[in-house]
C-alpha cells in the first residue's frame, strides 16, 4: 500500500477516480518529493461534473432556496474550514512551498470570502425606477446557472474561493478546477462542502491539466459563466473558447505592478511594503510590485534599507514558523525565473543581491536588479518570482509615464506623504487597484480586476453580483391609463 495521499474529483457529493483511472503525481517543491496522487480528468470526467452541476441547478434546491437559508449553509462551510485551518494550510504549504504561516493567513481570507458573499447576497437590495407613465420598474438578480471556476497555483485555496464563494452565494452551481500544480486544498474544500451538508452538485471539483480538463469546461455550452484567474495568454484562449457559446467571462490575469516611492515618503513604511510587495509568497503574486521606481532624493537611503530588509528575510522550510520565504512552486517555474536572473548581465543590468544557489533547490533568493534598460524583458514581461527591477526617477510626470508604460494594468502602489500628490497620481495610474502607502489590503466590496492584458471585468461586492447573476428588469403597470 502506498502512503501517498489521494486527491480525487468531488462530483455530485462523492469523491471519485477518473473514469479512465488515470492519475498524476503532486510534488512538494521544498523537498522535491511526491506526496500525493491526483485523479487526472479527461473530457468525460469534466462533462460528468458539468452534468452534476447542471442537474443541481436545474432541479436541485440551491437556486430556489431563500437567501437566509443559503447564507446559513455557506457559513456552515466557512465554520468547517475555520476548524480545519491547519489541514487546509498544510496542504497549500506542501503543494506549493508557501510558508505555513502565510498559508494560514490565506485560509482565513478564504473563509472570509465565503462569509462576506453569503452575507452580501442575503442583505442585498435591488433598484426601483419610478416612472412617469403609470408604471413602476424594479430589478431582480437571479442566478446565472453553472459556473466554471478555473484557478492558478499561487494562492491555491484563496483564488478558488474568491470565485466559488460569490458564485454559490448568488445561487449558482460550480465546477472548480484548481491548477494541476496545486490540487490538494481545493479537493479538500470539495470534501468539506459535502461534510457541511451543501446539496450535492453545488460545489464540484475536478483535477487535471488545462487541456483537456479546463478546456472541456470552457467549451461546454451547458456552462453559463467562466471565471478564470491565470496567465494572460491562457485568458485569451479561454475567452475565445467561451465565445463559441457566448458565455460571459471574468478574467483576472497577469500583472507587472509599478511601485512608486517619492522623496517625501515615510521611508520605513515604504521599505516594509516594497519588501512585502515583491517577496511575499516568493513574488508569486499577480499583484507583485515588480517594477520599483524611486525618486532621486531618497534613492540611496531607500536602496540601502531595501536591500538590507531583502537580505534579512528568513529563508527555509515552509513548515518552520520562522520561515518567511521558501522555494518556488515547481521545477518548471524555477527554470523560468532562473532564466530571467541569468540573463540580467547580458541585458546590461546588475544583480544587486539575490540569485540562485548551485545546490539543486528550486530557490531564487530575494533578487534586486538595477541598471537595466527600460526595454529589457525584465521590465516588460511578468517574471512572477522574487525579482524586482529598480529605476530612479526625477519627477511626477516622468514616473507616471514610466508606470503606465506596460501592457498590464492590474495594480500600482505609491508612497508619499503629500496628500494632493497621492490623489493626483493615483488617479493618473492605469491600473485596477492603486494602493497608497500600503499594499494587498482588500475590502471585498471594492472592484477587483485589471486593465489591458491584466484582465476583463471586475469582481467583488456588487461587481461579482453583476457577473454571477442575470439582472432582470420587471415593469409593472400601476395606473390603468390609456393603453399604448
Ligand atoms: P495558467 O494560465 O497556466 O493556469 C491557470 C489555470 O488555467 C490552471 O488551472 C490551468 O490548468 C488552467 N488552464 C490552462 N490552460 C487552459 C485552457 N486551455 N483551458 C482552460 N483552462 C486552462 O496560470 P498559472 O501559471 O497557474 O498562474 C500564474 C498566472 O496567474 C500569472 O500570470 C499570474 O499573474 C496570474 N494570476 C492573476 C491573478 C489576478 O487576480 N489577476 C491572481 C493570481 C494569479
XYZ file of N, CA and C in Angstrom, residues 248-472:
675
model
N -20.410 34.599 -20.793
C -19.616 35.719 -20.284
C -18.407 35.218 -19.496
N -17.297 35.951 -19.619
C -16.078 35.570 -18.908
C -15.653 36.687 -17.957
N -15.040 36.263 -16.871
C -14.374 37.201 -15.979
C -12.931 36.725 -15.909
N -12.001 37.577 -16.315
C -10.608 37.145 -16.429
C -9.720 38.000 -15.530
N -9.055 37.344 -14.589
C -8.067 38.034 -13.744
C -6.708 37.479 -14.144
N -5.900 38.330 -14.782
C -4.712 37.811 -15.474
C -3.420 38.361 -14.864
N -2.387 38.381 -15.669
C -1.063 38.720 -15.152
C -0.912 40.180 -14.766
N 0.226 40.490 -14.163
C 0.478 41.865 -13.756
C 1.954 42.211 -13.810
N 2.213 43.493 -13.757
C 3.604 43.973 -13.712
C 3.557 45.268 -12.913
N 3.174 45.112 -11.646
C 2.847 46.256 -10.804
C 3.995 47.237 -10.637
N 3.671 48.529 -10.751
C 4.660 49.580 -10.515
C 4.539 50.040 -9.071
N 5.688 50.249 -8.461
C 5.733 50.742 -7.091
C 6.517 52.057 -7.097
N 5.851 53.154 -6.752
C 6.442 54.489 -6.876
C 6.771 55.023 -5.480
N 8.040 55.318 -5.246
C 8.435 55.848 -3.942
C 8.945 57.280 -4.141
N 8.202 58.235 -3.605
C 8.573 59.639 -3.770
C 9.515 60.088 -2.639
N 10.228 61.187 -2.912
C 11.198 61.716 -1.936
C 10.603 61.910 -0.548
N 9.321 62.283 -0.499
C 8.735 62.614 0.803
C 8.038 61.409 1.453
N 8.324 60.191 0.959
C 7.686 59.002 1.542
C 8.189 58.753 2.961
N 7.357 58.116 3.754
C 7.811 57.604 5.053
C 8.683 56.387 4.727
N 9.972 56.542 4.978
C 10.945 55.563 4.478
C 10.697 54.154 5.039
N 10.486 54.066 6.343
C 10.291 52.733 6.951
C 9.064 52.050 6.357
N 8.004 52.830 6.202
C 6.765 52.264 5.655
C 6.962 51.824 4.205
N 7.636 52.651 3.432
C 7.846 52.330 2.012
C 8.718 51.082 1.868
N 9.734 50.962 2.686
C 10.611 49.778 2.611
C 9.820 48.530 3.016
N 9.067 48.645 4.105
C 8.276 47.496 4.567
C 7.372 46.968 3.452
N 6.622 47.878 2.806
C 5.657 47.429 1.803
C 6.326 47.036 0.493
N 7.469 47.665 0.193
C 8.180 47.273 -1.039
C 8.666 45.831 -0.912
N 9.098 45.448 0.284
C 9.540 44.067 0.525
C 8.345 43.119 0.421
N 7.255 43.474 1.100
C 6.053 42.628 1.033
C 5.589 42.468 -0.416
N 5.625 43.563 -1.146
C 5.035 43.586 -2.485
C 5.786 42.698 -3.471
N 7.057 42.462 -3.243
C 7.766 41.636 -4.227
C 8.274 40.320 -3.638
N 8.399 40.229 -2.313
C 8.974 38.992 -1.782
C 7.977 38.118 -1.025
N 6.786 38.631 -0.715
C 5.784 37.772 -0.087
C 5.401 36.682 -1.090
N 5.186 35.472 -0.586
C 4.830 34.339 -1.468
C 5.922 34.140 -2.536
N 7.160 34.530 -2.180
C 8.305 34.453 -3.099
C 7.993 35.146 -4.438
N 7.268 36.233 -4.349
C 6.999 37.039 -5.551
C 5.998 36.412 -6.499
N 5.427 35.294 -6.101
C 4.473 34.601 -6.993
C 3.077 35.182 -6.736
N 2.970 36.444 -7.036
C 1.728 37.197 -6.807
C 1.474 38.033 -8.049
N 0.262 37.943 -8.571
C -0.072 38.757 -9.742
C 0.092 40.236 -9.432
N -0.106 40.593 -8.147
C -0.072 41.992 -7.728
C 1.331 42.461 -7.352
N 2.326 41.641 -7.597
C 3.684 41.958 -7.131
C 4.131 43.337 -7.608
N 4.854 44.025 -6.740
C 5.447 45.310 -7.129
C 6.786 45.023 -7.783
N 6.727 44.556 -9.028
C 7.939 44.034 -9.667
C 8.735 45.110 -10.398
N 8.120 46.307 -10.575
C 8.873 47.442 -11.130
C 8.875 48.529 -10.054
N 10.055 48.830 -9.568
C 10.155 49.763 -8.457
C 10.825 51.041 -8.945
N 10.127 52.167 -8.786
C 10.657 53.464 -9.221
C 10.861 54.332 -7.974
N 12.109 54.758 -7.774
C 12.435 55.504 -6.557
C 12.963 56.878 -6.961
N 12.425 57.919 -6.316
C 12.833 59.283 -6.691
C 14.277 59.555 -6.234
N 14.988 60.367 -7.011
C 16.431 60.569 -6.818
C 16.835 60.953 -5.395
N 16.062 61.877 -4.796
C 16.455 62.395 -3.490
C 16.484 61.358 -2.385
N 15.711 60.292 -2.546
C 15.594 59.286 -1.481
C 16.263 57.964 -1.909
N 16.736 57.939 -3.141
C 17.183 56.676 -3.755
C 18.230 55.931 -2.903
N 19.301 56.614 -2.542
C 20.389 55.913 -1.836
C 19.931 55.387 -0.476
N 19.222 56.233 0.253
C 18.765 55.827 1.595
C 17.775 54.667 1.484
N 16.878 54.760 0.513
C 15.880 53.706 0.333
C 16.560 52.391 -0.039
N 17.453 52.446 -1.006
C 18.057 51.213 -1.518
C 18.890 50.505 -0.458
N 19.544 51.286 0.373
C 20.343 50.665 1.436
C 19.438 49.845 2.364
N 18.311 50.457 2.742
C 17.409 49.749 3.669
C 16.650 48.616 2.975
N 16.278 48.866 1.737
C 15.513 47.854 0.989
C 16.368 46.590 0.811
N 17.592 46.789 0.424
C 18.497 45.654 0.238
C 18.704 44.904 1.561
N 18.921 45.654 2.640
C 19.153 45.024 3.951
C 17.912 44.207 4.357
N 16.717 44.764 4.109
C 15.489 44.061 4.500
C 15.295 42.800 3.654
N 15.656 42.888 2.374
C 15.532 41.702 1.499
C 16.489 40.605 1.967
N 17.691 41.004 2.329
C 18.692 40.017 2.739
C 18.384 39.432 4.121
N 17.573 40.151 4.897
C 17.261 39.668 6.250
C 16.091 38.685 6.271
N 15.409 38.502 5.142
C 14.253 37.594 5.140
C 14.721 36.177 5.494
N 13.941 35.496 6.315
C 14.341 34.158 6.758
C 13.902 33.144 5.703
N 14.899 32.508 5.083
C 14.630 31.542 4.013
C 14.711 30.148 4.605
N 13.739 29.284 4.269
C 13.850 27.935 4.826
C 12.642 27.072 4.555
N 12.481 26.098 5.441
C 11.424 25.092 5.346
C 10.066 25.775 5.591
N 9.109 25.589 4.660
C 7.798 26.227 4.847
C 7.142 25.876 6.176
N 7.500 24.734 6.748
C 6.840 24.311 7.989
C 7.517 24.845 9.248
N 8.646 25.538 9.079
C 9.281 26.193 10.223
C 8.587 27.545 10.427
N 8.039 27.773 11.621
C 7.259 29.013 11.813
C 8.063 30.292 11.610
N 9.408 30.197 11.644
C 10.207 31.417 11.433
C 10.353 31.755 9.950
N 10.055 30.776 9.067
C 10.310 30.966 7.635
C 9.400 32.033 7.035
N 10.031 32.944 6.281
C 9.258 33.996 5.590
C 9.296 33.803 4.087
N 10.170 32.942 3.624
C 10.446 32.869 2.182
C 10.943 31.462 1.882
N 10.425 30.850 0.806
C 10.876 29.477 0.529
C 11.016 29.256 -0.978
N 11.026 27.965 -1.350
C 11.274 27.597 -2.755
C 10.142 28.081 -3.650
N 10.411 28.101 -4.946
C 9.350 28.386 -5.912
C 8.481 27.132 -6.063
N 7.328 27.321 -6.707
C 6.275 26.308 -6.621
C 6.525 25.036 -7.431
N 7.385 25.100 -8.421
C 7.619 23.892 -9.220
C 8.952 24.017 -9.952
N 9.415 22.938 -10.456
C 10.658 22.909 -11.230
C 10.540 23.806 -12.477
N 9.379 23.649 -13.137
C 9.141 24.414 -14.363
C 9.201 25.913 -14.065
N 8.583 26.310 -12.967
C 8.549 27.727 -12.642
C 9.942 28.223 -12.222
N 10.662 27.388 -11.470
C 12.027 27.755 -11.070
C 12.882 28.003 -12.319
N 12.788 27.109 -13.288
C 13.598 27.269 -14.515
C 13.270 28.588 -15.209
N 11.982 28.923 -15.215
C 11.568 30.167 -15.881
C 12.175 31.386 -15.169
N 12.024 31.423 -13.852
C 12.504 32.601 -13.106
C 14.031 32.672 -13.165
N 14.679 31.517 -13.046
C 16.151 31.478 -13.114
C 16.634 32.022 -14.462
N 15.886 31.717 -15.509
C 16.243 32.208 -16.850
C 16.329 33.739 -16.872
N 15.379 34.389 -16.204
C 15.401 35.854 -16.151
C 16.614 36.345 -15.354
N 16.899 35.685 -14.232
C 18.026 36.129 -13.403
C 19.338 35.934 -14.176
N 19.434 34.807 -14.862
C 20.679 34.515 -15.598
C 20.940 35.490 -16.742
N 19.871 36.127 -17.249
C 20.080 36.990 -18.422
C 20.251 38.468 -18.050
N 20.312 38.776 -16.763
C 20.396 40.188 -16.344
C 21.638 40.848 -16.922
N 22.786 40.206 -16.735
C 24.024 40.864 -17.174
C 24.070 41.016 -18.684
N 23.596 39.994 -19.388
C 23.587 40.072 -20.851
C 22.720 41.235 -21.327
N 21.693 41.568 -20.565
C 20.818 42.678 -20.975
C 21.312 44.014 -20.408
N 22.466 44.018 -19.744
C 23.083 45.265 -19.294
C 22.824 45.626 -17.844
N 22.228 44.716 -17.074
C 21.873 45.050 -15.693
C 22.842 44.497 -14.662
N 22.552 44.824 -13.384
C 23.376 44.371 -12.263
C 22.465 43.678 -11.252
N 22.910 42.502 -10.781
C 22.164 41.851 -9.693
C 22.747 42.380 -8.388
N 21.987 43.260 -7.739
C 22.481 43.892 -6.515
C 22.547 42.875 -5.384
N 21.526 42.036 -5.315
C 21.528 40.959 -4.322
C 20.588 39.873 -4.826
N 20.788 38.638 -4.345
C 19.880 37.544 -4.701
C 20.488 36.572 -5.673
N 19.638 35.965 -6.511
C 20.101 34.957 -7.463
C 19.831 33.552 -6.949
N 20.406 32.593 -7.639
C 20.164 31.184 -7.286
C 21.427 30.587 -6.681
N 21.252 29.441 -6.002
C 22.405 28.722 -5.435
C 22.598 27.442 -6.232
N 23.840 26.960 -6.377
C 24.050 25.746 -7.172
C 23.815 24.483 -6.333
N 22.716 24.436 -5.601
C 22.517 23.295 -4.702
C 21.304 22.455 -5.080
N 20.727 22.741 -6.243
C 19.617 21.898 -6.707
C 18.268 22.278 -6.125
N 18.237 23.208 -5.152
C 16.918 23.626 -4.633
C 16.220 24.491 -5.675
N 14.912 24.530 -5.648
C 14.162 25.384 -6.574
C 13.977 26.749 -5.909
N 15.095 27.326 -5.523
C 15.062 28.553 -4.744
C 15.707 29.692 -5.525
N 14.992 30.806 -5.628
C 15.593 32.041 -6.112
C 15.536 33.002 -4.940
N 16.704 33.436 -4.475
C 16.746 34.343 -3.323
C 16.094 35.683 -3.685
N 15.684 36.441 -2.673
C 15.118 37.777 -2.970
C 16.112 38.570 -3.819
N 15.687 38.905 -5.027
C 16.629 39.436 -6.027
C 16.279 40.863 -6.425
N 17.283 41.739 -6.304
C 17.089 43.153 -6.675
C 18.019 43.462 -7.850
N 17.435 44.004 -8.911
C 18.204 44.277 -10.125
C 18.193 45.784 -10.408
N 19.352 46.306 -10.748
C 19.434 47.734 -11.122
C 20.091 47.846 -12.495
N 20.092 49.053 -13.010
C 20.836 49.426 -14.233
C 20.296 48.832 -15.531
N 19.160 48.167 -15.485
C 18.647 47.571 -16.728
C 17.989 48.638 -17.594
N 18.168 48.557 -18.911
C 17.413 49.478 -19.769
C 15.915 49.165 -19.682
N 15.100 50.195 -19.890
C 13.647 50.007 -19.736
C 13.059 49.088 -20.796
N 13.859 48.769 -21.819
C 13.381 47.860 -22.858
C 13.673 46.386 -22.514
N 14.380 46.135 -21.421
C 14.756 44.747 -21.073
C 13.505 43.914 -20.807
N 13.622 42.619 -21.095
C 12.472 41.722 -20.905
C 12.000 41.763 -19.443
N 12.941 42.004 -18.533
C 12.604 42.026 -17.106
C 11.613 43.139 -16.759
N 11.582 44.189 -17.549
C 10.620 45.269 -17.332
C 9.283 44.982 -17.997
N 9.365 44.302 -19.141
C 8.159 44.182 -19.975
C 7.360 42.918 -19.661
N 8.027 41.860 -19.219
C 7.332 40.582 -19.055
C 7.103 40.274 -17.575
N 6.053 39.501 -17.322
C 5.780 39.103 -15.946
C 6.720 37.955 -15.573
N 7.569 38.176 -14.578
C 8.506 37.118 -14.156
C 7.822 36.203 -13.148
N 6.976 36.772 -12.305
C 6.179 36.015 -11.333
C 7.060 35.305 -10.302
N 8.130 35.995 -9.923
C 9.033 35.455 -8.904
C 9.599 36.594 -8.082
N 10.533 36.276 -7.173
C 11.060 37.287 -6.244
C 12.144 38.146 -6.887
N 11.791 38.794 -7.960
C 12.767 39.544 -8.753
C 12.196 40.930 -9.037
N 12.898 41.955 -8.557
C 12.398 43.317 -8.759
C 13.425 44.125 -9.549
N 12.945 44.893 -10.515
C 13.836 45.793 -11.251
C 13.618 47.209 -10.712
N 14.727 47.890 -10.434
C 14.642 49.204 -9.791
C 15.195 50.277 -10.714
N 14.512 51.419 -10.729
C 14.961 52.549 -11.532
C 14.762 53.824 -10.734
N 15.572 54.837 -11.039
C 15.349 56.104 -10.329
C 14.603 57.071 -11.247
N 13.846 57.981 -10.647
C 13.134 58.976 -11.452
C 13.297 60.350 -10.823
N 13.010 61.400 -11.646
C 13.214 62.765 -11.166
C 11.911 63.421 -10.733
N 10.845 63.254 -11.532
C 9.619 63.990 -11.177
C 8.367 63.168 -11.481
N 7.252 63.739 -11.032
C 5.951 63.066 -11.093
C 5.553 62.697 -12.527
N 5.755 63.647 -13.423
C 5.362 63.448 -14.811
C 6.082 62.217 -15.387
N 7.383 62.184 -15.136
C 8.202 61.093 -15.660
C 7.740 59.738 -15.095
N 7.489 59.688 -13.796
C 7.195 58.386 -13.188
C 5.793 57.889 -13.564
N 4.864 58.805 -13.768
C 3.526 58.371 -14.212
C 3.652 57.730 -15.593
N 4.461 58.350 -16.428
C 4.677 57.803 -17.769
C 5.339 56.413 -17.673
N 6.374 56.302 -16.840
C 7.069 55.010 -16.703
C 6.122 53.928 -16.175
N 5.354 54.288 -15.171
C 4.457 53.302 -14.546
C 3.409 52.805 -15.536
N 2.919 53.715 -16.375
C 1.849 53.337 -17.309
C 2.371 52.696 -18.592
N 3.679 52.644 -18.725
C 4.257 52.132 -19.967
C 4.352 50.603 -19.929
N 3.214 49.935 -19.923
C 3.165 48.475 -19.848
C 1.841 47.996 -20.437
N 1.851 46.777 -20.916
C 0.588 46.206 -21.435
C -0.337 45.785 -20.294
N 0.280 45.613 -19.111
C -0.510 45.183 -17.954
C -1.109 46.384 -17.231
N -2.043 46.141 -16.357
C -2.630 47.239 -15.583
C -3.450 46.697 -14.427
N -2.821 45.813 -13.655
C -3.570 45.222 -12.544
C -3.561 46.146 -11.326
N -2.371 46.623 -10.966
C -2.276 47.419 -9.735
C -1.014 48.266 -9.742
N -0.998 49.241 -8.830
C 0.205 50.040 -8.611
C 0.195 50.487 -7.151
N 1.365 50.837 -6.657
C 1.492 51.346 -5.293
C 2.213 52.682 -5.363
N 1.870 53.590 -4.447
C 2.657 54.811 -4.394
C 2.832 55.240 -2.951
N 4.010 55.766 -2.690
C 4.376 56.153 -1.333
C 4.754 57.628 -1.316
N 3.967 58.401 -0.618
C 4.214 59.842 -0.472
C 3.443 60.317 0.748
N 3.932 61.387 1.371
C 3.189 61.996 2.480
C 2.449 63.241 2.001
N 2.534 63.505 0.697
C 1.866 64.692 0.128
C 0.470 64.285 -0.354
N -0.524 64.772 0.350
C -1.908 64.349 0.111
C -2.365 64.649 -1.326
N -2.055 65.838 -1.795
C -2.507 66.201 -3.135
C -1.847 65.305 -4.174
N -0.555 65.074 -4.008
C 0.146 64.213 -4.967
C -0.434 62.787 -4.944
N -0.748 62.309 -3.747
C -1.282 60.951 -3.627
C -2.548 60.805 -4.483
N -3.476 61.735 -4.333
C -4.726 61.650 -5.101
C -4.473 61.851 -6.595
N -3.616 62.845 -6.899
C -3.371 63.193 -8.301
C -2.753 62.007 -9.040
N -1.713 61.426 -8.442
C -1.004 60.333 -9.127
C -1.889 59.077 -9.160
N -2.566 58.779 -8.055
C -3.429 57.579 -8.023
C -4.429 57.636 -9.173
N -4.957 58.815 -9.404
C -5.968 58.962 -10.440
C -5.374 58.782 -11.844
N -4.090 59.114 -12.009
C -3.490 59.022 -13.352
C -2.912 57.648 -13.662
N -2.815 56.781 -12.672
C -2.210 55.468 -12.941
C -3.231 54.550 -13.606
N -2.781 53.869 -14.642
C -3.675 52.997 -15.407
C -3.645 51.614 -14.755
N -4.530 51.382 -13.806
C -4.497 50.138 -13.039
C -5.849 49.905 -12.390
N -6.170 48.633 -12.137
C -7.440 48.291 -11.489
C -7.457 48.665 -10.014
N -6.302 48.587 -9.359
C -6.202 48.959 -7.942
C -4.937 49.792 -7.741
N -5.062 50.859 -6.977
C -3.869 51.627 -6.579
C -3.843 51.665 -5.052
N -2.729 51.222 -4.499
C -2.559 51.300 -3.046
C -1.673 52.493 -2.722
N -2.123 53.333 -1.800
C -1.325 54.487 -1.373
C -0.794 54.198 0.028
N 0.515 54.172 0.145
C 1.209 53.936 1.420
C 0.870 52.587 2.042
N 0.474 51.624 1.214
C 0.197 50.272 1.701
C 0.175 49.320 0.507
N -0.178 48.058 0.761
C -0.207 47.048 -0.297
C -1.094 45.898 0.167
N -1.829 45.263 -0.755
C -2.501 43.974 -0.506
C -3.696 44.071 0.436
N -4.076 45.297 0.819
C -5.222 45.458 1.711
C -6.475 45.411 0.842
N -7.459 44.573 1.226
C -8.653 44.437 0.391
C -9.905 44.651 1.212
N -10.862 45.273 0.598
C -12.214 45.290 1.121
C -13.027 44.605 0.035
N -13.719 43.537 0.373
C -14.332 42.710 -0.684
C -15.501 43.399 -1.384
N -15.872 44.585 -0.910
C -16.924 45.316 -1.632
C -16.375 46.050 -2.845
N -15.053 46.246 -2.883
C -14.485 47.096 -3.940
C -14.259 46.297 -5.223
N -14.213 46.997 -6.375
C -13.960 46.273 -7.631
C -12.531 45.749 -7.658
N -12.367 44.510 -8.143
C -11.022 43.948 -8.292
C -10.875 43.394 -9.702
N -9.826 43.798 -10.368
C -9.578 43.309 -11.722
C -8.553 44.193 -12.380
N -8.315 43.975 -13.659
C -7.220 44.691 -14.293
C -7.568 45.277 -15.646
N -6.667 46.139 -16.076
C -6.766 46.844 -17.344
C -5.835 46.150 -18.347
N -6.138 46.257 -19.634
C -5.240 45.731 -20.669
C -5.040 44.223 -20.532
N -3.783 43.774 -20.598
C -3.501 42.345 -20.515
C -3.735 41.771 -19.117
N -4.121 42.619 -18.176
C -4.360 42.117 -16.817
C -5.786 41.624 -16.606
N -6.639 41.753 -17.599
C -7.933 41.115 -17.400
C -9.111 41.785 -18.056
N -10.240 41.121 -17.843
C -11.519 41.591 -18.386
C -12.537 41.490 -17.263
N -13.179 42.609 -16.937
C -14.234 42.597 -15.930
C -13.689 42.838 -14.531
N -14.613 42.983 -13.603
C -14.263 43.202 -12.204
C -15.071 42.237 -11.350
N -14.462 41.796 -10.248
C -15.235 41.044 -9.262
C -15.114 41.750 -7.917
N -15.955 41.326 -6.966
C -16.008 41.991 -5.658
C -17.369 42.646 -5.488
N -17.981 42.472 -4.309
C -19.241 43.139 -3.976
C -20.269 43.078 -5.090
N -20.827 44.219 -5.428
C -21.869 44.245 -6.459
C -21.305 43.915 -7.842
N -19.990 44.070 -8.016
C -19.385 43.699 -9.303
C -19.476 42.183 -9.497
N -19.307 41.433 -8.424
C -19.483 39.978 -8.519
C -20.947 39.650 -8.792
N -21.834 40.393 -8.162
C -23.254 40.136 -8.417
C -23.579 40.326 -9.899
N -23.055 41.384 -10.501
C -23.332 41.625 -11.925
C -22.916 40.418 -12.755
N -21.767 39.854 -12.399
C -21.239 38.767 -13.225
C -21.955 37.440 -12.972
N -22.254 37.158 -11.730
C -22.785 35.824 -11.404
C -24.308 35.760 -11.414
N -24.959 36.834 -11.859
C -26.423 36.780 -11.949
C -26.861 37.213 -13.345
N -28.152 37.022 -13.590
C -28.786 37.591 -14.783
C -29.698 38.702 -14.281
N -29.234 39.944 -14.356
C -30.106 41.033 -13.898
C -31.362 41.116 -14.781
N -32.474 41.298 -14.137
C -33.745 41.328 -14.887
C -34.493 42.616 -14.541
